[in-house]
Structures are given as C-alpha cells and as structure tokens.
Short mmCIF file of C-alpha atoms and ligand atoms in Angstrom, two decimals:
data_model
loop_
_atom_site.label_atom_id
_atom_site.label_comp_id
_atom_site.label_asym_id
_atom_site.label_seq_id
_atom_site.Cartn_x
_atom_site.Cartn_y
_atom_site.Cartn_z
CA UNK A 198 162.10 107.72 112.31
CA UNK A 199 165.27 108.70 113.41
CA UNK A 200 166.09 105.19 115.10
CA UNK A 201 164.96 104.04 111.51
CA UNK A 202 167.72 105.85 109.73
CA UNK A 203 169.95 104.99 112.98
CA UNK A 204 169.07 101.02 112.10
CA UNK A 205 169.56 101.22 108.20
CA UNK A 206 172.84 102.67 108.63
CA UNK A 207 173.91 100.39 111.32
CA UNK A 208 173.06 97.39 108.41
CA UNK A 209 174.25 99.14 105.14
CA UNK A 210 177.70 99.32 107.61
CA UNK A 211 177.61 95.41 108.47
CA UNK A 212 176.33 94.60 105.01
CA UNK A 213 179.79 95.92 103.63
CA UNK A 214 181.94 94.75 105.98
CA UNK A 215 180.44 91.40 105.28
CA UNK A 216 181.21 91.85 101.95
CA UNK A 217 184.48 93.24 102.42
CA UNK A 218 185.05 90.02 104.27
CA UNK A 219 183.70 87.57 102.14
CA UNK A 220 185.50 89.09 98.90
CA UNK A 221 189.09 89.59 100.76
CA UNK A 222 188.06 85.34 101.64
CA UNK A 223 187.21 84.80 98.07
CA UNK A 224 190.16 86.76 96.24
CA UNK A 225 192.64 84.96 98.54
CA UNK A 226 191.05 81.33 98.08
CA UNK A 227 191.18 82.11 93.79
CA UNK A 228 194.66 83.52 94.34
CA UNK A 229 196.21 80.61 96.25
CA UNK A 230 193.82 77.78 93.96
CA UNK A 231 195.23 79.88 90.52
CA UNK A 232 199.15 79.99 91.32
CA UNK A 233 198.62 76.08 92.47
CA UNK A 234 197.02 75.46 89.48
CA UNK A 235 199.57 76.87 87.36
CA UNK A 236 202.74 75.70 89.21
CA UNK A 237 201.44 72.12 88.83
CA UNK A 238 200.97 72.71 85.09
CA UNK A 239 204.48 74.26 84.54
CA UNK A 240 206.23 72.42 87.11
CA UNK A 241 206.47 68.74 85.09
CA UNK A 242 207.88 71.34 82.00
CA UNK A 243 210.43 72.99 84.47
CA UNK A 244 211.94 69.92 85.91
CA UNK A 245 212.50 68.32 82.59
CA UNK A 246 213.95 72.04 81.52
CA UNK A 247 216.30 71.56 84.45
CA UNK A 248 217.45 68.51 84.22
CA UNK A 249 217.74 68.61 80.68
CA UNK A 250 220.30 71.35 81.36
CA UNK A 251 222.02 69.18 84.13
CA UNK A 252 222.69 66.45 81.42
CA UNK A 253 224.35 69.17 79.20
CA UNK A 254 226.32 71.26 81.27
CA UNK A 255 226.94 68.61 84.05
CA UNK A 256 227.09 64.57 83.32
CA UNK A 257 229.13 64.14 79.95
CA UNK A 258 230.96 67.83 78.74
CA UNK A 259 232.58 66.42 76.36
CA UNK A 260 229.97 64.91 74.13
CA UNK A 261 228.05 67.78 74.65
CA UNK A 262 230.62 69.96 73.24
CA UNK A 263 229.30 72.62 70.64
CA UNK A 264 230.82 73.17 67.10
CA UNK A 265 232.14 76.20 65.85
CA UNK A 266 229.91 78.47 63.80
CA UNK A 267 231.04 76.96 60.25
CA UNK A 268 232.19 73.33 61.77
CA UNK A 269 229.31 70.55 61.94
CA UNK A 270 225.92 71.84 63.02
CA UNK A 271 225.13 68.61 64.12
CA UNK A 272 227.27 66.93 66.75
CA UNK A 273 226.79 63.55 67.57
CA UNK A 274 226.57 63.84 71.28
CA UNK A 275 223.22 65.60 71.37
CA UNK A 276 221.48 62.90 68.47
CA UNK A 277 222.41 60.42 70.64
CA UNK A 278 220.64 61.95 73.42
CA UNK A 279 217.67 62.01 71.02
CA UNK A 280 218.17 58.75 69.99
CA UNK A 281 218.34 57.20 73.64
CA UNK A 282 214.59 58.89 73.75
CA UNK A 283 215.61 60.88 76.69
CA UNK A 284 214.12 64.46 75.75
CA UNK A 285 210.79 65.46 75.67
CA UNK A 286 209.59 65.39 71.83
CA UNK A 287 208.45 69.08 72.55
CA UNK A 288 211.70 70.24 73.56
CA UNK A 289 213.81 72.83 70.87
CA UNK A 290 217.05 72.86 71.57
CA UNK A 291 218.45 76.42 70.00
CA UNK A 292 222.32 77.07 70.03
CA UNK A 293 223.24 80.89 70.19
CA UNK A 294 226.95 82.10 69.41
CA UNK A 295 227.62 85.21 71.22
CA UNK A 296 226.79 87.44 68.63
CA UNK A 297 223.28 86.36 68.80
CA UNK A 298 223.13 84.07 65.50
CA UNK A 299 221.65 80.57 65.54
CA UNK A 300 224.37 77.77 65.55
CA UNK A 301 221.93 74.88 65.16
CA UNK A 302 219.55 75.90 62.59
CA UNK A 303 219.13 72.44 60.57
CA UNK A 304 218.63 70.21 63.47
CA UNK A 305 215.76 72.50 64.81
CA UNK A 306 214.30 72.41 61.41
CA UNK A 307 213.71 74.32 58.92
CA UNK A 308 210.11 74.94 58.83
CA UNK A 309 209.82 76.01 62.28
CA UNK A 310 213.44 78.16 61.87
CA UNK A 311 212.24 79.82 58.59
CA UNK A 312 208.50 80.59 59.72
CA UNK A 313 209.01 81.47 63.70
CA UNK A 314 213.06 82.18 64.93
CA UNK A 315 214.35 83.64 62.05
CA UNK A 316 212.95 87.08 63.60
CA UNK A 317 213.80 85.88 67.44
CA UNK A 318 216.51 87.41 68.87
CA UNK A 319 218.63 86.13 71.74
CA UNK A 320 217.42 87.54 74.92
CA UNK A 321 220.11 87.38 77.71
CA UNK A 322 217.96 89.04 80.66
CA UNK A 323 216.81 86.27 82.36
CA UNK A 324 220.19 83.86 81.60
CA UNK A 325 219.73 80.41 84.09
CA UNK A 326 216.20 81.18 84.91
CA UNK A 327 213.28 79.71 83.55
CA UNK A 328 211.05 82.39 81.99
CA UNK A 329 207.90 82.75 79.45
CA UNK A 330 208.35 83.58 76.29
CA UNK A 331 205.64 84.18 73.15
CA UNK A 332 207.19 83.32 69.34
CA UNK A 333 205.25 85.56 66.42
CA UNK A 334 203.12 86.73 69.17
CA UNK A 335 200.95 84.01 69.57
CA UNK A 336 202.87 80.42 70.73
CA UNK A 337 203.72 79.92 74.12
CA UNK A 338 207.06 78.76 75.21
CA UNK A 339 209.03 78.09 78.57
CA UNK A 340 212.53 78.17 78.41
CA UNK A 341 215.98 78.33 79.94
CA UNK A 342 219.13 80.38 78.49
CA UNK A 343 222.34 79.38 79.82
CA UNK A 344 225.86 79.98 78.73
CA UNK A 345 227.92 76.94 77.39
CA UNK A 346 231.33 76.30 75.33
CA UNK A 347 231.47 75.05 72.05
CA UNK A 348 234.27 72.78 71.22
CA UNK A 349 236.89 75.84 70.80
CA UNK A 350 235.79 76.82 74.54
CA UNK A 351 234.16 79.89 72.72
CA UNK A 352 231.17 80.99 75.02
CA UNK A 353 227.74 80.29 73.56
CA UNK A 354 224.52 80.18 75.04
CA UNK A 355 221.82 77.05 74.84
CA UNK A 356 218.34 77.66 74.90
CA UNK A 357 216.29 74.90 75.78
CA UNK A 358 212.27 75.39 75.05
CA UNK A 359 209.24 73.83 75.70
CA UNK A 360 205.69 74.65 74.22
CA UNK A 361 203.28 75.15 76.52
CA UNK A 362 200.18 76.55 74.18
CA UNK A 363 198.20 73.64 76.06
CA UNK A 364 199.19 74.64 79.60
CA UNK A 365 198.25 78.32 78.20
CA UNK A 366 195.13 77.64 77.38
CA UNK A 367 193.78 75.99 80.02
CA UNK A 368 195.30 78.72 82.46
CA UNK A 369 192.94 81.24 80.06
CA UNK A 370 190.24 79.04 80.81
CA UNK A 371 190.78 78.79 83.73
CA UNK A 372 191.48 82.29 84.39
CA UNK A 373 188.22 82.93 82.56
CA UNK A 374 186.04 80.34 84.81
CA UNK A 375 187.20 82.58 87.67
CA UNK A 376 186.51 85.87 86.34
CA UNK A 377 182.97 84.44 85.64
CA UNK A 378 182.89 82.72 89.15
CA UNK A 379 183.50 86.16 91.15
CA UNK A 380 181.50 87.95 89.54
CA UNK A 381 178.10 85.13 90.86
CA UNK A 382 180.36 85.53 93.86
CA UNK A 383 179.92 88.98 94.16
CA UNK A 384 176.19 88.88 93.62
CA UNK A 385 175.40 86.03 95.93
CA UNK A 386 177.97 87.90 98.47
CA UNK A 387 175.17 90.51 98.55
CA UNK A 388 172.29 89.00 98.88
CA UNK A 389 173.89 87.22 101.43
CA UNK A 390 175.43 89.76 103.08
CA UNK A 391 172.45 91.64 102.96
CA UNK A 392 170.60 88.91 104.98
CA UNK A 393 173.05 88.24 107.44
CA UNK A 394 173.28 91.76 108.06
CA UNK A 395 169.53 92.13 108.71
CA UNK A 396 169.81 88.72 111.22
CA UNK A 397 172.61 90.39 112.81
CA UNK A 398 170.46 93.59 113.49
CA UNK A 399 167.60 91.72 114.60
CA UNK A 400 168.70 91.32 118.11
CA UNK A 401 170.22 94.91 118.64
CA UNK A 402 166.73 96.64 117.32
CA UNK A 403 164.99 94.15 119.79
CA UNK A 404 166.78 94.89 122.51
CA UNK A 405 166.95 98.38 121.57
CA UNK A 406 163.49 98.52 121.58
CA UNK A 407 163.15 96.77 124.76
CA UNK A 408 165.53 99.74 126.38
CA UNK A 409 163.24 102.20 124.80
CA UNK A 410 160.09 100.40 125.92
CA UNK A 411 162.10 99.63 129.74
CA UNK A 412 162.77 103.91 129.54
CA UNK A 413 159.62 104.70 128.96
CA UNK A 414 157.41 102.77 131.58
CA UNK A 415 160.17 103.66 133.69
CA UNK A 416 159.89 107.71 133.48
CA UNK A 417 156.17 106.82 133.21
CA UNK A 418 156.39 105.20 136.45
CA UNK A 419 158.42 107.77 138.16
CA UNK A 420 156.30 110.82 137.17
CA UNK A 421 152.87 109.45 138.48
CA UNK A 422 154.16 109.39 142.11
CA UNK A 423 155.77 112.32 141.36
CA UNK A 424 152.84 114.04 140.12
CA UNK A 425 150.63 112.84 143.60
CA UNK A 426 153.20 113.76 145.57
CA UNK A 427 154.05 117.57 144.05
CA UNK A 428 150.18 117.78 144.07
CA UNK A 429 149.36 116.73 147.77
CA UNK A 430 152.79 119.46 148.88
CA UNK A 431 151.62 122.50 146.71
CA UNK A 432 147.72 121.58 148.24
CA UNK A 433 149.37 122.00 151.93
CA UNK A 434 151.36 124.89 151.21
CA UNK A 435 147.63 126.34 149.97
CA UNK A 436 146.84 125.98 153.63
CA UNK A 437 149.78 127.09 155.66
CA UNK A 438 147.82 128.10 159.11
CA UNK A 439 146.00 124.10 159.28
CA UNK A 440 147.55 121.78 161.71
CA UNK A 441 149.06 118.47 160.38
CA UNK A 442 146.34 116.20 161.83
CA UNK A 443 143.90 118.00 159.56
CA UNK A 444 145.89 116.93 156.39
CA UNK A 445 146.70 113.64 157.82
CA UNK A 446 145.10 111.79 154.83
CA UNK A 447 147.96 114.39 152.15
CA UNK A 448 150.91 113.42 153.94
CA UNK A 449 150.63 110.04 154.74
CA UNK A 450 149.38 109.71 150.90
CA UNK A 451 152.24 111.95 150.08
CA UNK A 452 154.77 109.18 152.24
CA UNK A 453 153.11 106.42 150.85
CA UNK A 454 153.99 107.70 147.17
CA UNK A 455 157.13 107.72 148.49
CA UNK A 456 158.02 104.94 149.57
CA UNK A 457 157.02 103.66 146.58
CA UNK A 458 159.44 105.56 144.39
CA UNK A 459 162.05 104.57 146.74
CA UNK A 460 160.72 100.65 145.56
CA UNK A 461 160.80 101.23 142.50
CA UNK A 462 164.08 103.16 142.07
CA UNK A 463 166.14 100.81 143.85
CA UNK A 464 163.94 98.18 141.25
CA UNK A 465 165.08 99.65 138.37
CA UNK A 466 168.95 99.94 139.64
CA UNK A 467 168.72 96.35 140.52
CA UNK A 468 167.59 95.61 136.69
CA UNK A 469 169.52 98.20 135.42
CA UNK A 470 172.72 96.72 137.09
CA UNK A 471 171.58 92.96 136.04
CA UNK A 472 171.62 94.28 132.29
CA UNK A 473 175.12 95.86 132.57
CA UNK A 474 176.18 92.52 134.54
CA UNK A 475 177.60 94.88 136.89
CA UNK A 476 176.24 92.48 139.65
CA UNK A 477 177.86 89.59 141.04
CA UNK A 478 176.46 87.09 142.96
CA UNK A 479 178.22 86.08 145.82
CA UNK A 480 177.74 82.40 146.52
CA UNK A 481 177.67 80.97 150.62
CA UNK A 482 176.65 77.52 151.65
CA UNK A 483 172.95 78.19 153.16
CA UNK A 484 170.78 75.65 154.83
CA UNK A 485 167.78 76.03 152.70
CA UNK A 486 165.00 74.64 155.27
CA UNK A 487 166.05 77.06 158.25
CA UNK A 488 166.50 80.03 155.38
CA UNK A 489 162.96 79.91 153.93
CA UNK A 490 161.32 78.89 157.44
CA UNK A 491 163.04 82.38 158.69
CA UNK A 492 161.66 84.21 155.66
CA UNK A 493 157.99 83.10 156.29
CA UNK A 494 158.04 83.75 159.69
CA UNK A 495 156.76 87.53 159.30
CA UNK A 496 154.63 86.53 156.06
CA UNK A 497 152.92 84.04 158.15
CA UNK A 498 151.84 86.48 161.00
CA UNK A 499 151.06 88.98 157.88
CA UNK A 500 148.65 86.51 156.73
CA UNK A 501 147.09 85.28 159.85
CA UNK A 502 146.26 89.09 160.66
CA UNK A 503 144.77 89.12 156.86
CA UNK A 504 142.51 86.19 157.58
CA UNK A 505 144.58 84.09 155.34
CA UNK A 506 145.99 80.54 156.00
CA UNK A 507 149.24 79.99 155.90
CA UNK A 508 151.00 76.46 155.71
CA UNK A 509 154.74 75.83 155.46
CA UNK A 510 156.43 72.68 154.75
CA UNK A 511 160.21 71.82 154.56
CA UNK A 512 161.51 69.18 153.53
CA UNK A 513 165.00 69.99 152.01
CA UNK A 514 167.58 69.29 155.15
CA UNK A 515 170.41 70.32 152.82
CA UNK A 516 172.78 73.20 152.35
CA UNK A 517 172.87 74.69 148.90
CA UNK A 518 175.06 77.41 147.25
CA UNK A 519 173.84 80.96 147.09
CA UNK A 520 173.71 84.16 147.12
CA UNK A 521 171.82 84.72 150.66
CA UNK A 522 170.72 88.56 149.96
CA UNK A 523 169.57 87.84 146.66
CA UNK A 524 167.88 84.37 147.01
CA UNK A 525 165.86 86.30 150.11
CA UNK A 526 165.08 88.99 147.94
CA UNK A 527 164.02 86.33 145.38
CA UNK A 528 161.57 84.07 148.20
CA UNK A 529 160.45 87.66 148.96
CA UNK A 530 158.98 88.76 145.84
CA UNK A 531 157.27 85.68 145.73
CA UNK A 532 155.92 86.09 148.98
CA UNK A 533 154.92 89.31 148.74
CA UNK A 534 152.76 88.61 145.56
CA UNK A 535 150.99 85.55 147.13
CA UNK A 536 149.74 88.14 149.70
CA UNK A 537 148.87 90.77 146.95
CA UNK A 538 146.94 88.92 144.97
CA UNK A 539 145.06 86.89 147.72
CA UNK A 540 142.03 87.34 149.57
CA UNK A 541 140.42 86.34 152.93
CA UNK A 542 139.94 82.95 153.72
CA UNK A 543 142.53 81.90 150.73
CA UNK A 544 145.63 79.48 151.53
CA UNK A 545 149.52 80.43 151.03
CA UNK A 546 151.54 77.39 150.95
CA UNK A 547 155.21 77.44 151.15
CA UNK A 548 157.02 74.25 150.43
CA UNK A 549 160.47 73.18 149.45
CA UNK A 550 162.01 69.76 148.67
CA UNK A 551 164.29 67.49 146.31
CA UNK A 552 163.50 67.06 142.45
CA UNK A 553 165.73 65.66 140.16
CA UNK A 554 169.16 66.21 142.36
CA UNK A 555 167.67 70.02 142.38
CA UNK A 556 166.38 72.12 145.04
CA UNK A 557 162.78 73.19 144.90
CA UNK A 558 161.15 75.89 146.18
CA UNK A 559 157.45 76.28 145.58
CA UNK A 560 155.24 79.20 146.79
CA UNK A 561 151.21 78.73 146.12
CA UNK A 562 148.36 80.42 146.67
CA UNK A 563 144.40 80.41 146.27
CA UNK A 564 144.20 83.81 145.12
CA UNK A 565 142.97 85.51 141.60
CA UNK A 566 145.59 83.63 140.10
CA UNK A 567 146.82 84.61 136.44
CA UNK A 568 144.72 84.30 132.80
CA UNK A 569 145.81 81.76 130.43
CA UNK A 570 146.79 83.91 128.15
CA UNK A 571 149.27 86.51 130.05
CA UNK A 572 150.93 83.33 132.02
CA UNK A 573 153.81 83.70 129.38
CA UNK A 574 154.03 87.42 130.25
CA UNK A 575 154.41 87.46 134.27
CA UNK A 576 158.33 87.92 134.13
CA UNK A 577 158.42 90.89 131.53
CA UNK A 578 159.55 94.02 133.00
CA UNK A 579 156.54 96.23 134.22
CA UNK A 580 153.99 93.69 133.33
CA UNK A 581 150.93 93.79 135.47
CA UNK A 582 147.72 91.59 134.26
CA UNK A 583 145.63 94.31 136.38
CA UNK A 584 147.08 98.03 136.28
CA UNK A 585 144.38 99.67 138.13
CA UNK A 586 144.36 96.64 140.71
CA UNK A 587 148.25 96.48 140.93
CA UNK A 588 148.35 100.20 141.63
CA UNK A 589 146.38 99.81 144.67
CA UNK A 590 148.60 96.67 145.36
CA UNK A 591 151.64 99.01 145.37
CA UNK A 592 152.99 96.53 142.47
CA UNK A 593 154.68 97.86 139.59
CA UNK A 594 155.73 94.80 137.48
CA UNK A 595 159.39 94.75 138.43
CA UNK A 596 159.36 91.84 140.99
CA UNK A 597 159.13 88.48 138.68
CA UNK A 598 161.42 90.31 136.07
CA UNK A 599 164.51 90.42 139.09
CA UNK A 600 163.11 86.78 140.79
CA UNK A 601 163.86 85.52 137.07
CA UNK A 602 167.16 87.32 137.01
CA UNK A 603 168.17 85.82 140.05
CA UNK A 604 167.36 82.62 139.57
CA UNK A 605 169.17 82.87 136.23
CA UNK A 606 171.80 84.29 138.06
CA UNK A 607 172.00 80.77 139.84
CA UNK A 608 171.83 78.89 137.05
CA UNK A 609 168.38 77.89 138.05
CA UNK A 610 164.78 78.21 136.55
CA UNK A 611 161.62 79.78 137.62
CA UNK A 612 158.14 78.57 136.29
CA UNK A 613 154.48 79.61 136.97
CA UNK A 614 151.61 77.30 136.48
CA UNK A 615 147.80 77.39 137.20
CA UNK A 616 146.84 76.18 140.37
CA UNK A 617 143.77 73.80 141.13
CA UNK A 618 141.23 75.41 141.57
CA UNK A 619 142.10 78.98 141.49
CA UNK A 620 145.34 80.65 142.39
CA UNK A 621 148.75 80.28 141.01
CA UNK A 622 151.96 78.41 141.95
CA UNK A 623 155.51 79.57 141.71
CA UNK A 624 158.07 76.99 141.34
CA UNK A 625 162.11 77.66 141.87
CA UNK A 626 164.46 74.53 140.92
CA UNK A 627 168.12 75.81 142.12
CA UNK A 628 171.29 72.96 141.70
CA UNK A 629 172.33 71.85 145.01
P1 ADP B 118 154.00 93.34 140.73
O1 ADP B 118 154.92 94.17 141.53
O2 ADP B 118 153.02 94.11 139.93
O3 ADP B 118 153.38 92.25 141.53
P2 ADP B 118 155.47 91.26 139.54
O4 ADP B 118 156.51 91.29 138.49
O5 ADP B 118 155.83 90.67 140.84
O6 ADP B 118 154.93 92.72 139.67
O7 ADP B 118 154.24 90.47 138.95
C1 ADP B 118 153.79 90.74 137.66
C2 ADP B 118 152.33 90.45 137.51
O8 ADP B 118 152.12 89.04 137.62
C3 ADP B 118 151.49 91.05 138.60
O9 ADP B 118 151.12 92.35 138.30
C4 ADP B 118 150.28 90.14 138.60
O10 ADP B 118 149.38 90.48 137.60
C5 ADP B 118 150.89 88.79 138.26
N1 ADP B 118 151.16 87.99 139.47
C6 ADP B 118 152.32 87.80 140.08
N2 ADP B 118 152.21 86.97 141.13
C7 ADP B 118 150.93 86.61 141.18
C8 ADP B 118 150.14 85.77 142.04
N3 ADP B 118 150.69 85.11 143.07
N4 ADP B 118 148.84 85.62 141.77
C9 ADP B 118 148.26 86.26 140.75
N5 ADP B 118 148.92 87.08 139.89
C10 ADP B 118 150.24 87.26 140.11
#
C-alpha cells in the first residue's frame, strides 16, 4: 500500500516533468516558427519602406525637394517617381510640416485624407524606425517617419506607409491555428506523458520488487539457520553437567547450520556487490585446459568416493582472458551442483573446447536433471526446483544467479539444456 502511494507519486512527478518538457519544446518551436513567419511577411514591406526612403533622402535631393506649406502640393520630382512605376501601388506617401499638418493632402487623395488622416496626428516617437500603426482603429499600416527639408530647407517629416491588413490577417490566423494547435498539444502531451511515465516506472517497480522479493528470501534464509542453531545452544545449556560426546549430533548440527550461513552470507554480498557494480573483474591470461583440469581434480576423487563416474576431457590448448577467482568460483558452482543433484552410478562429464572463435566449457551430468517447465527459472536468485530436497543438499538458490553474473561479467553466456536421457548440461561460451 504504501509502496503503492510511493509508485503513484514517483509517476504523477515524471508525468509533469514530461509535460513541463514537452510544453517548454512546444512553446519554443511556435515561438521561433511565429516570429519567422511574420518577419518573412513584413520583411518584403520593410525593404521597399527602406529603400524607398534611400531614393528620397539619398540618390537625387534635389528633385525630391518639398514645397512650402502654401507653394505647390505636388512637386514634380515625386510623380515622376510614380510615373517611372518604381513605388509599390500600396505605398502613401504623407508629408508633415513641423507643426504636425499634412503638406500633401491632394496627391494622397481625398477620399482616403477626408475619411481616415484627417484625425491622424503626427507621431514622432519612433522617427527612422519602422513601426505598426492602426488608422480608425481597424487598418493596418507599416511605416517609417523621417525628417526631410522642403525646398526652403524648413524641416519636415515624410511618412512613408504601407498596408498590411493582408499580412494582418493571416498573422491572426495564424496566431489563431496555434492557439488551437496547443491546446490538442496540451491534451495529447498528457496522455502521452502519462504513458511514458508509466513505461518509465515499469522497470523501477520491477526491480523494486525484485529487491523486496531478494530481502525477503534473504532474511527468510538467514533466520531458519538461525532458528536451528539458537534452538540446538539453548537445548545444551538445558543440560549443562552432559559431556560433549553426548550432544555430538546438536553441535555438529549446530556447525553445520553454520557453515551454511557463512555460504550464504558471503552469497548474498557477492550478489549484493554485483548489483551495486561495486565488483570489478580483474582480467589475467589463464590457460583454460590446465585451469579446469586443476578444478576437477578434487571433484573427481569426490565423485569416485560417491560411486559416481567422472570423465574429463580438454580440448581447449589456449589461454583466455579472465578473472581467475571468479571464473573458479563460476566452474565451481557448476561442479558442485552436478554432485548435488546426482546419484550413484550416474556420470559427471567435464569438457571444454572451441565453438565459434569462443571458449566452451560444458559440465553434464546424469542426475535428476531439471523439469521443462522451471528450465527458464534455474538462474533466478533463490530458486530451487526442490526446497525440501535442496535443503538437505545445503543449496539455497544463489549459485546459478552469481555463475550467470560472472559470465555476464565476461561478456559471455551461460545456457542449460536437457540432457539425453536424464540429467542436465551446463554450457559456458567465454570470448577468447
Ligand atoms: P542451489 O544452491 O540450490 O543448487 P543454484 O542456483 O545453484 O542453487 O541452482 C538452482 C536450482 O537449479 C537448484 O536448486 C536445482 O533445482 C537446479 N539445478 C541446478 N543445477 C542442477 C543440476 N546439475 N541438476 C539438476 N538440477 C539442478
């Protein structure tokens, strides 16, 4: 229940910072496409502002020379600028004096003066830049102000102005289209951060779970030898005046219990370390055939004593690179469980050789071999097919879960498969 809570909070936490993420992505993407969009639009408007200005103020001064306020509104320089079809049909040219009035009020026109400027007043904030402007509140225009000279080298100022309704509205459209697309953003940037937060807690609950689980057989493991052990002492000290030799049977139980915690502690720090990859493995050229025949030599007297038959074959007169503690530990847990789980008269065969540029080793036996169904379970931690057997075995299901670490430790890989007719055969592939 309380990992529950733990769990949901952990994915509300990644839900929103997935969100967080995938709006910060979105608003910056819309930001960036928006101002592109409307720089291109304005931009073909603003050169022809500018260099409409140039040809005024720079290339020919004196044709472009203003009248006086009661001289001719129309000088000829500027028509013939028209005429030569040089400015934009949309442009307005408006002439200001410096007291604000309009100089040029026939040759803008006198429908447009009468129904929009006659109100507009000259705004001198933003003189030589190009700014946005609204006329009666509702038409768009971009324009420049600059000063000039009119023919009497009074100062008056030139507006030039350019409608750009069209431009406007498709920047409100478009500006609409994006409103509308964030907000389906937005609800498709829950749902999916709400899914990829749930596939991102998948693995931590599993492997959360599998610590729990690992914690759990663990104590339970602990506290059963425990438990003999405390029993067998506080069932001697009942007895204080017997000799030892008449509770033989309670301490050498009592040892055996022990050494079996001692297993299956320094087990669990060997896992315990491979999960924290604390471990390093500390590679050394080793002559495999000599290695493994050195290994068996002790199994193979083991066996014979055990009325078991014991056959080794080498045939891998090659060094490889290895850890040598760990790749004995590794042959020894294999060894080890083809004595468990064999009986008299069954064979243990020990063989190594080359397979596809890799080093094989391959440990068989005769013995009760494994059920069809838990073969995929062998290398889970504390996995026995047989508690009540194992026990008696002194196995705990520890051993395949650190051969597998090893191996993977060696970039190798370990496989188990039935053998004919009974038994089971472990097979290690290492890289030379
Ligand atoms: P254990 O210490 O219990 O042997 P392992 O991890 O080494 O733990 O093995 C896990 C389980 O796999 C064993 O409990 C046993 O059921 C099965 N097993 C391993 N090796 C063999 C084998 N050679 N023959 C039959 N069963 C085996």
């Amino acid at each position: 229940m309380f990992n529950r809570l733990i769990f949901k909070k952990q994915q509300l936490t990644f839900m929103f910072l997935n969100l967080i993420a995938f709006t910060v992505i979105f608003t910056i993407f819309s930001i960036i496409i928006f101002s592109q969009v409307q720089n291109t639009l304005f931009s073909k408007t603003d050169e022809e502002l500018l260099s409409f200005k140039e040809r005024l103020t720079g290339n020919n001064p004196e044709s472009l020379r203003l009248p006086p306020k009661e001289g001719n509104l129309n000088p000829p320089a500027r028509t013939d600028e028209r005429q030569k079809g040089m400015l934009n049909p949309r442009m307005i040219v408006i002439h200001w004096d410096g007291s604000g009035n309009i100089l040029n009020e026939d040759e803008i026109g006198t429908l447009f003066y009468e129904n929009y400027l006659e109100s507009y007043t000259l705004d001198k904030t933003n003189l030589n830049e190009i700014t946005m402007t609204k006329i009666s509140d509702l038409y768009h225009f971009r324009y420049i102000l600059f000063e000039d000279q009119n023919d009497q080298d009074q100062t008056v100022f030139t507006q030039l102005m350019v409608n750009v309704d069209a431009e406007q509205t498709i920047i409100a459209n478009f500006e609409k289209l994006i409103i509308i697309c964030s907000v389906i953003f937005i609800v498709l940037s829950i749902s999916a951060s709400f899914i990829l937060s749930r596939k991102m807690m998948k693995p931590i609950i599993h492997s959360w779970n599998k610590q729990a689980e690992f914690v759990e057989n663990a104590s339970h493991e602990l506290r059963t030898p425990l438990t003999i052990i405390q029993n067998k002492l506080e069932l001697l000290l009942t007895v204080p005046q017997e000799r030892i030799a008449d509770r033989f049977e309670n301490i050498a139980l009592s040892l055996s219990e022990t050494r079996r915690l001692s297993k299956l502690t320094s087990d669990l720090l060997t896992l315990a370390r491979a999960d924290s990859a604390e471990t390093q493995i500390i590679k050394q050229s080793i002559h495999l055939d000599s290695f493994i025949e050195n290994i068996c030599a002790p199994y193979q007297e083991i066996a014979e004593s055990q009325e078991k038959h014991f056959t080794l074959s080498c045939q891998s007169p090659f060094t490889i690179e290895a850890d040598e503690t760990r790749l004995h530990q590794l042959v020894v847990i294999l060894l080890d469980n083809a004595l468990k789980y064999t009986g008299e008269n069954d064979r243990i065969s020990v063989k190594t050789y080359t397979e596809d540029l890799k080093a094989v080793i391959e440990v068989s036996d005769t013995g009760i071999g494994i059920r069809d169904e838990n073969i995929g379970h062998v290398f889970d931690r504390f996995y026995r097919e047989d508690k009540a057997r194992t026990r008696e075995t002194g196995g705990m299901g520890l051993g395949l879960s650190i051969a597998q670490w090893i191996v993977s430790m060696h970039d190798g890989t370990i496989q188990v498969k039935k053998n004919q007719p009974a038994g089971s055969i472990f097979i290690v592939k290492l890289p030379k």
